[in-house]
Protein backbone atom coordinates (compact mmCIF):
# COMPACT_ATOMS: atom_id res chain seq x y z
CA UNK A 1 0.00 0.00 0.00
CA UNK A 2 2.80 2.34 0.86
CA UNK A 3 4.52 1.55 -2.45
CA UNK A 4 1.40 2.40 -4.42
CA UNK A 5 1.05 5.69 -2.58
CA UNK A 6 4.66 6.64 -3.27
CA UNK A 7 4.14 5.86 -7.00
CA UNK A 8 0.98 7.95 -7.07
CA UNK A 9 2.81 10.79 -5.30
CA UNK A 10 5.61 10.73 -7.87
CA UNK A 11 3.11 10.92 -10.75
CA UNK A 12 1.28 13.73 -9.04
CA UNK A 13 4.51 15.67 -8.47
CA UNK A 14 5.54 15.25 -12.13
CA UNK A 15 2.11 16.47 -13.25
CA UNK A 16 2.30 19.47 -10.95
CA UNK A 17 5.81 20.31 -12.17
CA UNK A 18 4.65 20.07 -15.78
CA UNK A 19 1.67 22.33 -15.10
CA UNK A 20 3.87 24.87 -13.32
CA UNK A 21 6.36 24.86 -16.22
CA UNK A 22 3.57 25.39 -18.75
CA UNK A 23 2.17 28.23 -16.65
CA UNK A 24 5.58 29.90 -16.46
CA UNK A 25 6.07 29.57 -20.22
CA UNK A 26 2.62 31.04 -20.85
CA UNK A 27 3.38 33.92 -18.48
CA UNK A 28 6.72 34.57 -20.21
CA UNK A 29 5.06 34.63 -23.65
CA UNK A 30 2.42 37.04 -22.36
CA UNK A 31 5.03 39.38 -20.89
CA UNK A 32 7.05 39.39 -24.12
CA UNK A 33 3.95 40.21 -26.17
CA UNK A 34 2.84 42.87 -23.70
CA UNK A 35 6.23 44.59 -23.67
CA UNK A 36 6.26 44.71 -27.49
CA UNK A 37 2.67 45.84 -27.78
CA UNK A 38 3.24 49.61 -27.37
CA UNK A 39 5.76 49.83 -30.24
CA UNK A 40 3.58 47.62 -32.41
CA UNK A 41 0.62 49.83 -31.60
CA UNK A 42 2.56 52.96 -32.54
CA UNK A 43 3.23 51.52 -35.97
CA UNK A 44 -0.30 50.24 -36.54
CA UNK A 45 -2.35 53.24 -35.46
CA UNK A 46 -2.24 54.85 -38.87
CA UNK A 47 -1.85 58.26 -37.22
CA UNK A 48 0.48 60.86 -38.73
CA UNK A 49 2.15 64.00 -37.49
CA UNK A 50 3.66 67.04 -39.20
CA UNK A 51 7.36 67.85 -39.48
CA UNK A 52 8.24 71.49 -40.18
CA UNK A 53 11.52 73.06 -41.26
CA UNK A 54 13.04 76.45 -40.42
CA UNK A 55 16.06 78.04 -42.15
CA UNK A 56 17.76 81.43 -41.87
CA UNK A 57 19.47 81.86 -45.24
CA UNK A 58 19.05 81.03 -48.91
CA UNK A 59 21.51 78.13 -48.95
CA UNK A 60 19.66 76.44 -46.10
CA UNK A 61 16.25 77.14 -47.63
CA UNK A 62 17.41 75.53 -50.89
CA UNK A 63 18.92 72.46 -49.17
CA UNK A 64 17.59 69.05 -50.18
CA UNK A 65 15.69 66.93 -47.65
CA UNK A 66 15.72 63.13 -47.42
CA UNK A 67 13.39 61.33 -45.02
CA UNK A 68 14.16 57.69 -44.21
CA UNK A 69 16.41 57.61 -47.28
CA UNK A 70 13.80 59.03 -49.65
CA UNK A 71 14.09 62.45 -51.31
CA UNK A 72 11.24 64.70 -50.14
CA UNK A 73 12.13 68.00 -51.83
CA UNK A 74 13.96 71.15 -50.75
CA UNK A 75 13.44 72.97 -47.46
CA UNK A 76 11.51 76.07 -48.52
CA UNK A 77 8.89 74.12 -50.48
CA UNK A 78 7.96 71.69 -47.71
CA UNK A 79 4.91 73.55 -46.45
CA UNK A 80 1.30 74.16 -47.45
CA UNK A 81 0.25 71.56 -50.03
CA UNK A 82 3.69 69.97 -49.75
CA UNK A 83 3.88 69.86 -45.96
CA UNK A 84 5.54 66.76 -44.54
CA UNK A 85 3.20 64.31 -42.81
CA UNK A 86 4.82 61.18 -41.40
CA UNK A 87 3.60 58.09 -39.52
CA UNK A 88 3.91 58.30 -35.75
CA UNK A 89 7.28 57.09 -34.50
CA UNK A 90 10.98 57.69 -35.18
CA UNK A 91 12.28 58.92 -38.54
CA UNK A 92 15.72 59.86 -39.85
CA UNK A 93 16.12 63.13 -41.72
CA UNK A 94 19.11 64.05 -43.89
CA UNK A 95 19.64 67.57 -45.23
CA UNK A 96 22.22 68.22 -47.95
CA UNK A 97 23.52 71.27 -49.77
CA UNK A 98 26.50 71.76 -52.07
CA UNK A 99 29.50 73.15 -50.15
CA UNK A 100 28.13 72.15 -46.74
CA UNK A 101 28.35 69.14 -44.45
CA UNK A 102 25.38 66.81 -44.43
CA UNK A 103 23.01 67.44 -41.53
CA UNK A 104 21.53 64.33 -39.92
CA UNK A 105 18.65 64.43 -37.45
CA UNK A 106 16.30 61.93 -35.85
CA UNK A 107 12.79 63.00 -34.97
CA UNK A 108 10.01 61.26 -33.10
CA UNK A 109 6.72 62.16 -34.75
CA UNK A 110 3.81 62.84 -32.43
CA UNK A 111 0.36 63.11 -34.04
CA UNK A 112 -0.63 65.64 -31.37
CA UNK A 113 2.37 67.96 -31.70
CA UNK A 114 4.18 69.18 -34.89
CA UNK A 115 7.94 68.64 -34.83
CA UNK A 116 10.24 71.45 -36.03
CA UNK A 117 13.66 70.82 -37.57
CA UNK A 118 16.00 73.81 -37.52
CA UNK A 119 18.21 73.67 -40.62
CA UNK A 120 21.62 75.03 -39.64
CA UNK A 121 24.34 73.98 -42.09
CA UNK A 122 28.08 73.97 -41.53
CA UNK A 123 30.44 74.74 -44.41
CA UNK A 124 32.59 71.86 -45.59
CA UNK A 125 36.20 73.10 -45.77
CA UNK A 126 37.41 69.95 -47.54
CA UNK A 127 35.48 70.68 -50.73
CA UNK A 128 37.14 72.43 -53.66
CA UNK A 129 35.36 74.70 -56.13
CA UNK A 130 35.86 75.13 -59.89
CA UNK A 131 38.55 77.63 -60.89
CA UNK A 132 38.77 80.24 -63.63
CA UNK A 133 38.74 77.59 -66.36
CA UNK A 134 35.38 76.15 -65.19
CA UNK A 135 32.79 75.06 -67.72
CA UNK A 136 29.25 76.41 -67.39
CA UNK A 137 26.36 73.97 -67.50
CA UNK A 138 22.81 75.25 -67.84
CA UNK A 139 20.13 72.66 -67.15
CA UNK A 140 16.45 72.84 -68.06
CA UNK A 141 15.05 70.09 -65.83
CA UNK A 142 11.47 68.87 -65.51
CA UNK A 143 10.21 68.49 -62.86
CA UNK A 144 12.11 71.47 -61.50
CA UNK A 145 12.08 70.15 -57.92
CA UNK A 146 14.13 67.07 -58.88
CA UNK A 147 17.42 66.48 -57.05
CA UNK A 148 20.60 67.07 -59.08
CA UNK A 149 23.87 65.24 -58.39
CA UNK A 150 27.34 65.59 -59.87
CA UNK A 151 29.69 62.68 -59.20
CA UNK A 152 27.32 61.48 -56.45
CA UNK A 153 27.43 64.86 -54.67
CA UNK A 154 24.12 66.66 -54.21
CA UNK A 155 24.28 70.01 -56.03
CA UNK A 156 20.75 71.37 -55.67
CA UNK A 157 17.28 71.05 -57.20
CA UNK A 158 16.38 71.47 -60.85
CA UNK A 159 15.32 75.12 -60.73
CA UNK A 160 18.77 76.07 -59.37
CA UNK A 161 20.43 75.49 -62.73
CA UNK A 162 18.04 76.73 -65.43
CA UNK A 163 16.90 80.07 -66.84
CA UNK A 164 18.92 83.14 -67.74
CA UNK A 165 20.68 83.64 -64.41
CA UNK A 166 21.11 80.08 -63.14
CA UNK A 167 23.75 77.54 -64.09
CA UNK A 168 26.28 75.09 -62.66
CA UNK A 169 30.05 75.55 -62.82
CA UNK A 170 32.07 72.35 -63.19
CA UNK A 171 35.75 71.59 -63.62
CA UNK A 172 36.77 70.48 -67.15
CA UNK A 173 36.82 66.72 -67.65
CA UNK A 174 34.54 63.74 -67.19
CA UNK A 175 31.72 63.79 -64.65
CA UNK A 176 28.59 61.78 -63.92
CA UNK A 177 25.42 63.87 -63.93
CA UNK A 178 22.39 62.36 -62.19
CA UNK A 179 18.86 63.67 -61.68
CA UNK A 180 16.29 61.90 -59.49
CA UNK A 181 12.76 62.51 -58.31
CA UNK A 182 10.33 60.16 -56.61
CA UNK A 183 7.82 58.85 -59.14
CA UNK A 184 10.21 59.25 -62.10
CA UNK A 185 12.92 57.19 -63.74
CA UNK A 186 16.37 58.46 -62.65
CA UNK A 187 18.39 60.20 -65.35
CA UNK A 188 22.14 59.57 -65.53
CA UNK A 189 24.80 60.36 -68.10
CA UNK A 190 28.52 61.02 -68.41
CA UNK A 191 29.50 64.54 -69.45
CA UNK A 192 32.93 65.79 -70.55
CA UNK A 193 32.92 69.59 -70.67
CA UNK A 194 35.96 71.51 -71.85
CA UNK A 195 37.40 74.60 -70.19
CA UNK A 196 35.42 77.85 -70.32
CA UNK A 197 32.64 76.41 -72.49
CA UNK A 198 28.89 76.87 -72.03
CA UNK A 199 26.54 73.94 -72.49
CA UNK A 200 22.75 73.83 -72.30
CA UNK A 201 20.84 70.62 -71.63
CA UNK A 202 17.16 69.75 -71.50
CA UNK A 203 16.31 66.88 -69.14
CA UNK A 204 12.74 65.60 -68.91
CA UNK A 205 12.36 62.78 -66.40
CA UNK A 206 10.07 59.95 -67.45
CA UNK A 207 7.26 59.00 -65.03
CA UNK A 208 7.69 55.69 -63.23
CA UNK A 209 5.94 53.66 -60.56
CA UNK A 210 9.28 53.06 -58.84
CA UNK A 211 10.79 55.54 -56.32
CA UNK A 212 14.06 57.30 -57.14
CA UNK A 213 17.06 55.27 -55.98
CA UNK A 214 19.17 58.00 -54.37
PDB file of C-alpha atoms in Angstrom:
ATOM      1  CA  UNK A   1       0.000   0.000   0.000  1.00  0.00           C
ATOM      2  CA  UNK A   2       2.801   2.343   0.864  1.00  0.00           C
ATOM      3  CA  UNK A   3       4.525   1.545  -2.447  1.00  0.00           C
ATOM      4  CA  UNK A   4       1.396   2.395  -4.420  1.00  0.00           C
ATOM      5  CA  UNK A   5       1.054   5.693  -2.576  1.00  0.00           C
ATOM      6  CA  UNK A   6       4.659   6.636  -3.273  1.00  0.00           C
ATOM      7  CA  UNK A   7       4.139   5.864  -6.998  1.00  0.00           C
ATOM      8  CA  UNK A   8       0.981   7.949  -7.074  1.00  0.00           C
ATOM      9  CA  UNK A   9       2.812  10.794  -5.304  1.00  0.00           C
ATOM     10  CA  UNK A  10       5.613  10.733  -7.870  1.00  0.00           C
ATOM     11  CA  UNK A  11       3.107  10.920 -10.755  1.00  0.00           C
ATOM     12  CA  UNK A  12       1.284  13.734  -9.036  1.00  0.00           C
ATOM     13  CA  UNK A  13       4.509  15.669  -8.471  1.00  0.00           C
ATOM     14  CA  UNK A  14       5.540  15.250 -12.127  1.00  0.00           C
ATOM     15  CA  UNK A  15       2.109  16.470 -13.252  1.00  0.00           C
ATOM     16  CA  UNK A  16       2.305  19.467 -10.949  1.00  0.00           C
ATOM     17  CA  UNK A  17       5.809  20.312 -12.169  1.00  0.00           C
ATOM     18  CA  UNK A  18       4.654  20.072 -15.777  1.00  0.00           C
ATOM     19  CA  UNK A  19       1.674  22.327 -15.100  1.00  0.00           C
ATOM     20  CA  UNK A  20       3.871  24.871 -13.319  1.00  0.00           C
ATOM     21  CA  UNK A  21       6.365  24.861 -16.220  1.00  0.00           C
ATOM     22  CA  UNK A  22       3.574  25.389 -18.750  1.00  0.00           C
ATOM     23  CA  UNK A  23       2.169  28.226 -16.653  1.00  0.00           C
ATOM     24  CA  UNK A  24       5.578  29.899 -16.465  1.00  0.00           C
ATOM     25  CA  UNK A  25       6.067  29.570 -20.220  1.00  0.00           C
ATOM     26  CA  UNK A  26       2.620  31.044 -20.849  1.00  0.00           C
ATOM     27  CA  UNK A  27       3.376  33.918 -18.477  1.00  0.00           C
ATOM     28  CA  UNK A  28       6.719  34.575 -20.212  1.00  0.00           C
ATOM     29  CA  UNK A  29       5.061  34.628 -23.647  1.00  0.00           C
ATOM     30  CA  UNK A  30       2.419  37.045 -22.358  1.00  0.00           C
ATOM     31  CA  UNK A  31       5.033  39.381 -20.890  1.00  0.00           C
ATOM     32  CA  UNK A  32       7.047  39.387 -24.119  1.00  0.00           C
ATOM     33  CA  UNK A  33       3.953  40.214 -26.170  1.00  0.00           C
ATOM     34  CA  UNK A  34       2.842  42.870 -23.699  1.00  0.00           C
ATOM     35  CA  UNK A  35       6.229  44.592 -23.669  1.00  0.00           C
ATOM     36  CA  UNK A  36       6.262  44.706 -27.490  1.00  0.00           C
ATOM     37  CA  UNK A  37       2.673  45.837 -27.776  1.00  0.00           C
ATOM     38  CA  UNK A  38       3.245  49.608 -27.366  1.00  0.00           C
ATOM     39  CA  UNK A  39       5.764  49.831 -30.235  1.00  0.00           C
ATOM     40  CA  UNK A  40       3.577  47.624 -32.410  1.00  0.00           C
ATOM     41  CA  UNK A  41       0.621  49.825 -31.605  1.00  0.00           C
ATOM     42  CA  UNK A  42       2.562  52.956 -32.541  1.00  0.00           C
ATOM     43  CA  UNK A  43       3.233  51.522 -35.971  1.00  0.00           C
ATOM     44  CA  UNK A  44      -0.303  50.238 -36.536  1.00  0.00           C
ATOM     45  CA  UNK A  45      -2.350  53.237 -35.455  1.00  0.00           C
ATOM     46  CA  UNK A  46      -2.240  54.849 -38.873  1.00  0.00           C
ATOM     47  CA  UNK A  47      -1.850  58.257 -37.217  1.00  0.00           C
ATOM     48  CA  UNK A  48       0.475  60.857 -38.732  1.00  0.00           C
ATOM     49  CA  UNK A  49       2.155  63.997 -37.492  1.00  0.00           C
ATOM     50  CA  UNK A  50       3.655  67.039 -39.202  1.00  0.00           C
ATOM     51  CA  UNK A  51       7.359  67.847 -39.483  1.00  0.00           C
ATOM     52  CA  UNK A  52       8.241  71.487 -40.176  1.00  0.00           C
ATOM     53  CA  UNK A  53      11.524  73.064 -41.258  1.00  0.00           C
ATOM     54  CA  UNK A  54      13.044  76.455 -40.421  1.00  0.00           C
ATOM     55  CA  UNK A  55      16.062  78.040 -42.149  1.00  0.00           C
ATOM     56  CA  UNK A  56      17.760  81.435 -41.872  1.00  0.00           C
ATOM     57  CA  UNK A  57      19.469  81.864 -45.241  1.00  0.00           C
ATOM     58  CA  UNK A  58      19.045  81.025 -48.911  1.00  0.00           C
ATOM     59  CA  UNK A  59      21.512  78.128 -48.949  1.00  0.00           C
ATOM     60  CA  UNK A  60      19.656  76.437 -46.096  1.00  0.00           C
ATOM     61  CA  UNK A  61      16.250  77.136 -47.629  1.00  0.00           C
ATOM     62  CA  UNK A  62      17.414  75.525 -50.893  1.00  0.00           C
ATOM     63  CA  UNK A  63      18.921  72.464 -49.173  1.00  0.00           C
ATOM     64  CA  UNK A  64      17.589  69.054 -50.179  1.00  0.00           C
ATOM     65  CA  UNK A  65      15.690  66.930 -47.653  1.00  0.00           C
ATOM     66  CA  UNK A  66      15.723  63.131 -47.416  1.00  0.00           C
ATOM     67  CA  UNK A  67      13.392  61.332 -45.025  1.00  0.00           C
ATOM     68  CA  UNK A  68      14.156  57.693 -44.211  1.00  0.00           C
ATOM     69  CA  UNK A  69      16.405  57.612 -47.278  1.00  0.00           C
ATOM     70  CA  UNK A  70      13.799  59.030 -49.649  1.00  0.00           C
ATOM     71  CA  UNK A  71      14.086  62.446 -51.309  1.00  0.00           C
ATOM     72  CA  UNK A  72      11.241  64.703 -50.137  1.00  0.00           C
ATOM     73  CA  UNK A  73      12.134  68.003 -51.829  1.00  0.00           C
ATOM     74  CA  UNK A  74      13.957  71.155 -50.752  1.00  0.00           C
ATOM     75  CA  UNK A  75      13.437  72.969 -47.456  1.00  0.00           C
ATOM     76  CA  UNK A  76      11.507  76.073 -48.519  1.00  0.00           C
ATOM     77  CA  UNK A  77       8.889  74.122 -50.481  1.00  0.00           C
ATOM     78  CA  UNK A  78       7.959  71.690 -47.714  1.00  0.00           C
ATOM     79  CA  UNK A  79       4.915  73.552 -46.453  1.00  0.00           C
ATOM     80  CA  UNK A  80       1.301  74.164 -47.450  1.00  0.00           C
ATOM     81  CA  UNK A  81       0.254  71.564 -50.026  1.00  0.00           C
ATOM     82  CA  UNK A  82       3.693  69.971 -49.746  1.00  0.00           C
ATOM     83  CA  UNK A  83       3.879  69.864 -45.960  1.00  0.00           C
ATOM     84  CA  UNK A  84       5.543  66.760 -44.542  1.00  0.00           C
ATOM     85  CA  UNK A  85       3.202  64.314 -42.811  1.00  0.00           C
ATOM     86  CA  UNK A  86       4.825  61.177 -41.405  1.00  0.00           C
ATOM     87  CA  UNK A  87       3.601  58.090 -39.524  1.00  0.00           C
ATOM     88  CA  UNK A  88       3.912  58.303 -35.752  1.00  0.00           C
ATOM     89  CA  UNK A  89       7.283  57.095 -34.496  1.00  0.00           C
ATOM     90  CA  UNK A  90      10.977  57.694 -35.178  1.00  0.00           C
ATOM     91  CA  UNK A  91      12.279  58.916 -38.538  1.00  0.00           C
ATOM     92  CA  UNK A  92      15.718  59.861 -39.852  1.00  0.00           C
ATOM     93  CA  UNK A  93      16.120  63.131 -41.723  1.00  0.00           C
ATOM     94  CA  UNK A  94      19.111  64.045 -43.887  1.00  0.00           C
ATOM     95  CA  UNK A  95      19.639  67.571 -45.229  1.00  0.00           C
ATOM     96  CA  UNK A  96      22.223  68.223 -47.953  1.00  0.00           C
ATOM     97  CA  UNK A  97      23.518  71.272 -49.771  1.00  0.00           C
ATOM     98  CA  UNK A  98      26.500  71.765 -52.071  1.00  0.00           C
ATOM     99  CA  UNK A  99      29.497  73.155 -50.152  1.00  0.00           C
ATOM    100  CA  UNK A 100      28.130  72.146 -46.743  1.00  0.00           C
ATOM    101  CA  UNK A 101      28.349  69.143 -44.455  1.00  0.00           C
ATOM    102  CA  UNK A 102      25.378  66.806 -44.431  1.00  0.00           C
ATOM    103  CA  UNK A 103      23.014  67.441 -41.527  1.00  0.00           C
ATOM    104  CA  UNK A 104      21.526  64.330 -39.921  1.00  0.00           C
ATOM    105  CA  UNK A 105      18.654  64.426 -37.449  1.00  0.00           C
ATOM    106  CA  UNK A 106      16.305  61.930 -35.852  1.00  0.00           C
ATOM    107  CA  UNK A 107      12.788  63.004 -34.970  1.00  0.00           C
ATOM    108  CA  UNK A 108      10.007  61.258 -33.103  1.00  0.00           C
ATOM    109  CA  UNK A 109       6.718  62.160 -34.752  1.00  0.00           C
ATOM    110  CA  UNK A 110       3.814  62.838 -32.428  1.00  0.00           C
ATOM    111  CA  UNK A 111       0.360  63.114 -34.036  1.00  0.00           C
ATOM    112  CA  UNK A 112      -0.633  65.638 -31.367  1.00  0.00           C
ATOM    113  CA  UNK A 113       2.371  67.957 -31.704  1.00  0.00           C
ATOM    114  CA  UNK A 114       4.178  69.178 -34.890  1.00  0.00           C
ATOM    115  CA  UNK A 115       7.940  68.641 -34.833  1.00  0.00           C
ATOM    116  CA  UNK A 116      10.242  71.446 -36.028  1.00  0.00           C
ATOM    117  CA  UNK A 117      13.663  70.817 -37.570  1.00  0.00           C
ATOM    118  CA  UNK A 118      15.998  73.809 -37.520  1.00  0.00           C
ATOM    119  CA  UNK A 119      18.213  73.672 -40.615  1.00  0.00           C
ATOM    120  CA  UNK A 120      21.623  75.031 -39.642  1.00  0.00           C
ATOM    121  CA  UNK A 121      24.340  73.975 -42.090  1.00  0.00           C
ATOM    122  CA  UNK A 122      28.080  73.975 -41.533  1.00  0.00           C
ATOM    123  CA  UNK A 123      30.440  74.741 -44.408  1.00  0.00           C
ATOM    124  CA  UNK A 124      32.588  71.859 -45.587  1.00  0.00           C
ATOM    125  CA  UNK A 125      36.200  73.102 -45.766  1.00  0.00           C
ATOM    126  CA  UNK A 126      37.413  69.947 -47.540  1.00  0.00           C
ATOM    127  CA  UNK A 127      35.477  70.684 -50.728  1.00  0.00           C
ATOM    128  CA  UNK A 128      37.136  72.431 -53.659  1.00  0.00           C
ATOM    129  CA  UNK A 129      35.355  74.697 -56.133  1.00  0.00           C
ATOM    130  CA  UNK A 130      35.860  75.127 -59.888  1.00  0.00           C
ATOM    131  CA  UNK A 131      38.551  77.629 -60.895  1.00  0.00           C
ATOM    132  CA  UNK A 132      38.768  80.241 -63.633  1.00  0.00           C
ATOM    133  CA  UNK A 133      38.740  77.592 -66.361  1.00  0.00           C
ATOM    134  CA  UNK A 134      35.378  76.154 -65.190  1.00  0.00           C
ATOM    135  CA  UNK A 135      32.794  75.060 -67.724  1.00  0.00           C
ATOM    136  CA  UNK A 136      29.253  76.414 -67.388  1.00  0.00           C
ATOM    137  CA  UNK A 137      26.355  73.974 -67.503  1.00  0.00           C
ATOM    138  CA  UNK A 138      22.805  75.252 -67.845  1.00  0.00           C
ATOM    139  CA  UNK A 139      20.126  72.659 -67.149  1.00  0.00           C
ATOM    140  CA  UNK A 140      16.447  72.838 -68.057  1.00  0.00           C
ATOM    141  CA  UNK A 141      15.047  70.088 -65.831  1.00  0.00           C
ATOM    142  CA  UNK A 142      11.466  68.869 -65.507  1.00  0.00           C
ATOM    143  CA  UNK A 143      10.213  68.492 -62.861  1.00  0.00           C
ATOM    144  CA  UNK A 144      12.113  71.473 -61.497  1.00  0.00           C
ATOM    145  CA  UNK A 145      12.084  70.152 -57.924  1.00  0.00           C
ATOM    146  CA  UNK A 146      14.133  67.073 -58.882  1.00  0.00           C
ATOM    147  CA  UNK A 147      17.417  66.478 -57.048  1.00  0.00           C
ATOM    148  CA  UNK A 148      20.598  67.071 -59.076  1.00  0.00           C
ATOM    149  CA  UNK A 149      23.873  65.237 -58.388  1.00  0.00           C
ATOM    150  CA  UNK A 150      27.342  65.593 -59.867  1.00  0.00           C
ATOM    151  CA  UNK A 151      29.695  62.680 -59.200  1.00  0.00           C
ATOM    152  CA  UNK A 152      27.319  61.482 -56.453  1.00  0.00           C
ATOM    153  CA  UNK A 153      27.432  64.860 -54.667  1.00  0.00           C
ATOM    154  CA  UNK A 154      24.118  66.662 -54.211  1.00  0.00           C
ATOM    155  CA  UNK A 155      24.278  70.009 -56.033  1.00  0.00           C
ATOM    156  CA  UNK A 156      20.747  71.372 -55.666  1.00  0.00           C
ATOM    157  CA  UNK A 157      17.280  71.049 -57.199  1.00  0.00           C
ATOM    158  CA  UNK A 158      16.377  71.474 -60.848  1.00  0.00           C
ATOM    159  CA  UNK A 159      15.322  75.117 -60.725  1.00  0.00           C
ATOM    160  CA  UNK A 160      18.773  76.073 -59.368  1.00  0.00           C
ATOM    161  CA  UNK A 161      20.434  75.491 -62.728  1.00  0.00           C
ATOM    162  CA  UNK A 162      18.038  76.731 -65.426  1.00  0.00           C
ATOM    163  CA  UNK A 163      16.900  80.066 -66.837  1.00  0.00           C
ATOM    164  CA  UNK A 164      18.920  83.136 -67.743  1.00  0.00           C
ATOM    165  CA  UNK A 165      20.682  83.642 -64.412  1.00  0.00           C
ATOM    166  CA  UNK A 166      21.108  80.077 -63.144  1.00  0.00           C
ATOM    167  CA  UNK A 167      23.748  77.538 -64.093  1.00  0.00           C
ATOM    168  CA  UNK A 168      26.276  75.086 -62.659  1.00  0.00           C
ATOM    169  CA  UNK A 169      30.047  75.551 -62.815  1.00  0.00           C
ATOM    170  CA  UNK A 170      32.075  72.350 -63.195  1.00  0.00           C
ATOM    171  CA  UNK A 171      35.747  71.587 -63.623  1.00  0.00           C
ATOM    172  CA  UNK A 172      36.769  70.475 -67.148  1.00  0.00           C
ATOM    173  CA  UNK A 173      36.822  66.719 -67.650  1.00  0.00           C
ATOM    174  CA  UNK A 174      34.538  63.743 -67.189  1.00  0.00           C
ATOM    175  CA  UNK A 175      31.724  63.794 -64.647  1.00  0.00           C
ATOM    176  CA  UNK A 176      28.592  61.775 -63.919  1.00  0.00           C
ATOM    177  CA  UNK A 177      25.418  63.868 -63.926  1.00  0.00           C
ATOM    178  CA  UNK A 178      22.394  62.358 -62.191  1.00  0.00           C
ATOM    179  CA  UNK A 179      18.862  63.673 -61.683  1.00  0.00           C
ATOM    180  CA  UNK A 180      16.286  61.902 -59.492  1.00  0.00           C
ATOM    181  CA  UNK A 181      12.759  62.506 -58.313  1.00  0.00           C
ATOM    182  CA  UNK A 182      10.327  60.161 -56.613  1.00  0.00           C
ATOM    183  CA  UNK A 183       7.816  58.849 -59.138  1.00  0.00           C
ATOM    184  CA  UNK A 184      10.208  59.249 -62.100  1.00  0.00           C
ATOM    185  CA  UNK A 185      12.924  57.187 -63.743  1.00  0.00           C
ATOM    186  CA  UNK A 186      16.372  58.458 -62.653  1.00  0.00           C
ATOM    187  CA  UNK A 187      18.393  60.197 -65.347  1.00  0.00           C
ATOM    188  CA  UNK A 188      22.138  59.570 -65.526  1.00  0.00           C
ATOM    189  CA  UNK A 189      24.803  60.357 -68.103  1.00  0.00           C
ATOM    190  CA  UNK A 190      28.519  61.022 -68.414  1.00  0.00           C
ATOM    191  CA  UNK A 191      29.500  64.538 -69.448  1.00  0.00           C
ATOM    192  CA  UNK A 192      32.934  65.790 -70.551  1.00  0.00           C
ATOM    193  CA  UNK A 193      32.920  69.594 -70.669  1.00  0.00           C
ATOM    194  CA  UNK A 194      35.965  71.514 -71.845  1.00  0.00           C
ATOM    195  CA  UNK A 195      37.399  74.600 -70.188  1.00  0.00           C
ATOM    196  CA  UNK A 196      35.417  77.848 -70.324  1.00  0.00           C
ATOM    197  CA  UNK A 197      32.638  76.412 -72.487  1.00  0.00           C
ATOM    198  CA  UNK A 198      28.886  76.870 -72.031  1.00  0.00           C
ATOM    199  CA  UNK A 199      26.543  73.941 -72.493  1.00  0.00           C
ATOM    200  CA  UNK A 200      22.750  73.834 -72.302  1.00  0.00           C
ATOM    201  CA  UNK A 201      20.845  70.619 -71.628  1.00  0.00           C
ATOM    202  CA  UNK A 202      17.163  69.753 -71.498  1.00  0.00           C
ATOM    203  CA  UNK A 203      16.307  66.882 -69.140  1.00  0.00           C
ATOM    204  CA  UNK A 204      12.738  65.601 -68.913  1.00  0.00           C
ATOM    205  CA  UNK A 205      12.365  62.784 -66.399  1.00  0.00           C
ATOM    206  CA  UNK A 206      10.066  59.951 -67.447  1.00  0.00           C
ATOM    207  CA  UNK A 207       7.261  58.997 -65.027  1.00  0.00           C
ATOM    208  CA  UNK A 208       7.685  55.685 -63.227  1.00  0.00           C
ATOM    209  CA  UNK A 209       5.938  53.656 -60.562  1.00  0.00           C
ATOM    210  CA  UNK A 210       9.275  53.056 -58.838  1.00  0.00           C
ATOM    211  CA  UNK A 211      10.794  55.539 -56.317  1.00  0.00           C
ATOM    212  CA  UNK A 212      14.055  57.296 -57.139  1.00  0.00           C
ATOM    213  CA  UNK A 213      17.060  55.269 -55.982  1.00  0.00           C
ATOM    214  CA  UNK A 214      19.170  58.005 -54.374  1.00  0.00           C
TER     215      UNK A 214
END
